[in-house]
Each structure stands twice: as structure tokens, then as C-alpha cells.
Amino acid sequence: MKMDDDWLDIGLLEDIPRRGARVVKTARGDIAIFRTVDDQVFALDDKCPHKGGPLSQGIVQGEFVTCPLHNWMISLKTGEAQGADQGCTRSIAIRQQDGRILLSWPGLAVRAA
């Protein structure tokens, strides 16, 4: 991983399967990095707002992820629970550049592996 200004290079887009996720460990907790079928990327705290389930293990459907514990649908854009469910998980700024994924890193110091 490489840091540049306020962005942390966390790897290649192709390292994350379409409709899948990977986890980045930080000093403030795990962050789930999601890739949609059309190659959009999103970053959320890897914790469902309902019971703390690992969103990175959920199923990506469009711009939503389904929590693997109780099937809550969470918006990848906002972190908001959908439908009648209420709650929100933190969304983190993320972008792509030259096939690489960059995560906004101020305050998210990455833990040494």
C-alpha cells in the first residue's frame, strides 16, 4: 500500500472480483471495499448497522450489499439501511486512478500486517 497526499493506494481494481469485496484493516477498524458488476467501487465500515455483521461477506446487488447475518440491504453509496430497516454505517471516500483503487486515508492509519 502506498500513500499519496490524502489518498492511500490499496491495490488494483482487478484484485476485487465483480460483485465482491475485500477488507482493508485500519487503526479505526476494518473497511470493506466493494466492486460492482460495472466496476464502480465503494468503501464502507465493515459493520452492518443492525448487529455488526461483516458487510464484506455479503452479496453485492447493483449499488447495495446484503448483510450476511439478517439480510439487511445497505446502500453502497451512503451506508444507509434500505426499506423499513433503519441505521447507517460510515461511508469512506474512494476513487479509481489508472486501474488502481485509492482510499481517502486521513485518520485511517493502516495497521501493519
mmCIF file of C-alpha atoms in Angstrom:
data_model
loop_
_atom_site.group_PDB
_atom_site.id
_atom_site.type_symbol
_atom_site.label_atom_id
_atom_site.label_comp_id
_atom_site.label_asym_id
_atom_site.label_seq_id
_atom_site.Cartn_x
_atom_site.Cartn_y
_atom_site.Cartn_z
ATOM 1 C CA MET A 1 0.000 0.000 0.000
ATOM 2 C CA LYS A 2 1.226 3.435 -0.911
ATOM 3 C CA MET A 3 0.146 6.852 0.408
ATOM 4 C CA ASP A 4 -0.145 9.935 -1.789
ATOM 5 C CA ASP A 5 -1.346 13.225 -0.259
ATOM 6 C CA ASP A 6 -4.716 12.339 1.282
ATOM 7 C CA TRP A 7 -5.189 9.051 -0.605
ATOM 8 C CA LEU A 8 -3.983 5.539 0.148
ATOM 9 C CA ASP A 9 -3.336 3.216 -2.820
ATOM 10 C CA ILE A 10 -4.884 -0.082 -1.707
ATOM 11 C CA GLY A 11 -4.374 -2.128 -4.872
ATOM 12 C CA LEU A 12 -5.664 -2.960 -8.308
ATOM 13 C CA LEU A 13 -9.333 -2.915 -9.283
ATOM 14 C CA GLU A 14 -8.855 -6.385 -10.778
ATOM 15 C CA ASP A 15 -7.873 -7.713 -7.320
ATOM 16 C CA ILE A 16 -11.518 -7.442 -6.271
ATOM 17 C CA PRO A 17 -13.986 -9.718 -8.070
ATOM 18 C CA ARG A 18 -17.037 -8.096 -9.663
ATOM 19 C CA ARG A 19 -19.907 -8.141 -7.151
ATOM 20 C CA GLY A 20 -17.353 -8.873 -4.418
ATOM 21 C CA ALA A 21 -15.398 -7.178 -1.646
ATOM 22 C CA ARG A 22 -12.046 -7.046 0.094
ATOM 23 C CA VAL A 23 -11.150 -5.755 3.566
ATOM 24 C CA VAL A 24 -8.585 -3.097 4.473
ATOM 25 C CA LYS A 25 -7.560 -3.126 8.131
ATOM 26 C CA THR A 26 -7.111 0.305 9.718
ATOM 27 C CA ALA A 27 -6.461 1.662 13.189
ATOM 28 C CA ARG A 28 -10.160 2.641 13.320
ATOM 29 C CA GLY A 29 -11.484 -0.739 12.226
ATOM 30 C CA ASP A 30 -11.978 -2.777 9.083
ATOM 31 C CA ILE A 31 -13.124 -1.106 5.869
ATOM 32 C CA ALA A 32 -14.931 -3.129 3.206
ATOM 33 C CA ILE A 33 -14.050 -2.214 -0.378
ATOM 34 C CA PHE A 34 -16.799 -3.248 -2.822
ATOM 35 C CA ARG A 35 -16.748 -3.629 -6.613
ATOM 36 C CA THR A 36 -19.962 -3.644 -8.604
ATOM 37 C CA VAL A 37 -20.632 -5.514 -11.840
ATOM 38 C CA ASP A 38 -19.967 -2.272 -13.775
ATOM 39 C CA ASP A 39 -16.647 -1.626 -11.965
ATOM 40 C CA GLN A 40 -17.768 1.075 -9.552
ATOM 41 C CA VAL A 41 -16.021 0.943 -6.178
ATOM 42 C CA PHE A 42 -17.387 1.874 -2.768
ATOM 43 C CA ALA A 43 -15.983 1.803 0.765
ATOM 44 C CA LEU A 44 -17.950 1.278 3.985
ATOM 45 C CA ASP A 45 -17.083 0.329 7.543
ATOM 46 C CA ASP A 46 -17.225 -3.466 7.506
ATOM 47 C CA LYS A 47 -20.020 -3.485 10.053
ATOM 48 C CA CYS A 48 -23.762 -3.678 9.473
ATOM 49 C CA PRO A 49 -25.641 -1.015 11.488
ATOM 50 C CA HIS A 50 -28.057 -3.697 12.741
ATOM 51 C CA LYS A 51 -25.956 -6.284 14.600
ATOM 52 C CA GLY A 52 -22.435 -5.551 13.345
ATOM 53 C CA GLY A 53 -22.341 -8.286 10.701
ATOM 54 C CA PRO A 54 -19.387 -8.259 8.257
ATOM 55 C CA LEU A 55 -20.723 -6.487 5.176
ATOM 56 C CA SER A 56 -17.671 -7.638 3.184
ATOM 57 C CA GLN A 57 -19.147 -11.153 3.333
ATOM 58 C CA GLY A 58 -22.490 -10.011 1.935
ATOM 59 C CA ILE A 59 -23.837 -10.197 -1.608
ATOM 60 C CA VAL A 60 -23.395 -7.134 -3.832
ATOM 61 C CA GLN A 61 -26.525 -6.386 -5.892
ATOM 62 C CA GLY A 62 -26.307 -3.244 -8.002
ATOM 63 C CA GLU A 63 -25.347 -0.437 -5.623
ATOM 64 C CA PHE A 64 -26.375 -2.333 -2.484
ATOM 65 C CA VAL A 65 -24.931 -5.053 -0.280
ATOM 66 C CA THR A 66 -26.989 -7.571 1.675
ATOM 67 C CA CYS A 67 -25.764 -8.233 5.215
ATOM 68 C CA PRO A 68 -24.961 -11.947 5.602
ATOM 69 C CA LEU A 69 -26.493 -12.146 9.099
ATOM 70 C CA HIS A 70 -30.041 -10.824 8.742
ATOM 71 C CA ASN A 71 -30.409 -9.793 5.072
ATOM 72 C CA TRP A 72 -30.459 -6.050 5.662
ATOM 73 C CA MET A 73 -29.889 -4.136 2.404
ATOM 74 C CA ILE A 74 -27.270 -1.378 2.770
ATOM 75 C CA SER A 75 -26.621 1.335 0.169
ATOM 76 C CA LEU A 76 -23.027 1.214 -1.047
ATOM 77 C CA LYS A 77 -23.243 4.944 -1.825
ATOM 78 C CA THR A 78 -24.489 6.193 1.535
ATOM 79 C CA GLY A 79 -24.219 3.321 4.029
ATOM 80 C CA GLU A 80 -27.942 3.742 4.808
ATOM 81 C CA ALA A 81 -30.169 0.747 5.528
ATOM 82 C CA GLN A 82 -32.981 0.381 2.983
ATOM 83 C CA GLY A 83 -36.703 -0.222 3.274
ATOM 84 C CA ALA A 84 -38.225 -0.395 6.743
ATOM 85 C CA ASP A 85 -34.807 -1.009 8.334
ATOM 86 C CA GLN A 86 -33.085 1.958 9.973
ATOM 87 C CA GLY A 87 -29.419 2.615 10.566
ATOM 88 C CA CYS A 88 -26.286 3.697 8.800
ATOM 89 C CA THR A 89 -22.678 2.588 8.519
ATOM 90 C CA ARG A 90 -19.903 5.039 7.683
ATOM 91 C CA SER A 91 -19.073 5.587 4.015
ATOM 92 C CA ILE A 92 -15.451 6.416 3.146
ATOM 93 C CA ALA A 93 -14.330 8.391 0.089
ATOM 94 C CA ILE A 94 -12.805 6.183 -2.602
ATOM 95 C CA ARG A 95 -11.732 6.669 -6.211
ATOM 96 C CA GLN A 96 -10.029 4.918 -9.103
ATOM 97 C CA GLN A 97 -6.971 6.094 -10.976
ATOM 98 C CA ASP A 98 -5.178 4.176 -13.729
ATOM 99 C CA GLY A 99 -6.736 0.863 -12.680
ATOM 100 C CA ARG A 100 -5.794 1.362 -9.018
ATOM 101 C CA ILE A 101 -8.113 1.936 -6.052
ATOM 102 C CA LEU A 102 -7.403 4.907 -3.806
ATOM 103 C CA LEU A 103 -8.975 5.276 -0.362
ATOM 104 C CA SER A 104 -9.219 8.572 1.498
ATOM 105 C CA TRP A 105 -6.875 7.939 4.430
ATOM 106 C CA PRO A 106 -6.669 10.932 6.839
ATOM 107 C CA GLY A 107 -7.298 9.478 10.277
ATOM 108 C CA LEU A 108 -7.425 5.919 8.934
ATOM 109 C CA ALA A 109 -3.829 4.872 9.506
ATOM 110 C CA VAL A 110 -3.426 1.333 8.215
ATOM 111 C CA ARG A 111 -2.323 -1.313 10.701
ATOM 112 C CA ALA A 112 0.910 -3.086 9.909
ATOM 113 C CA ALA A 113 0.207 -6.631 8.743
#
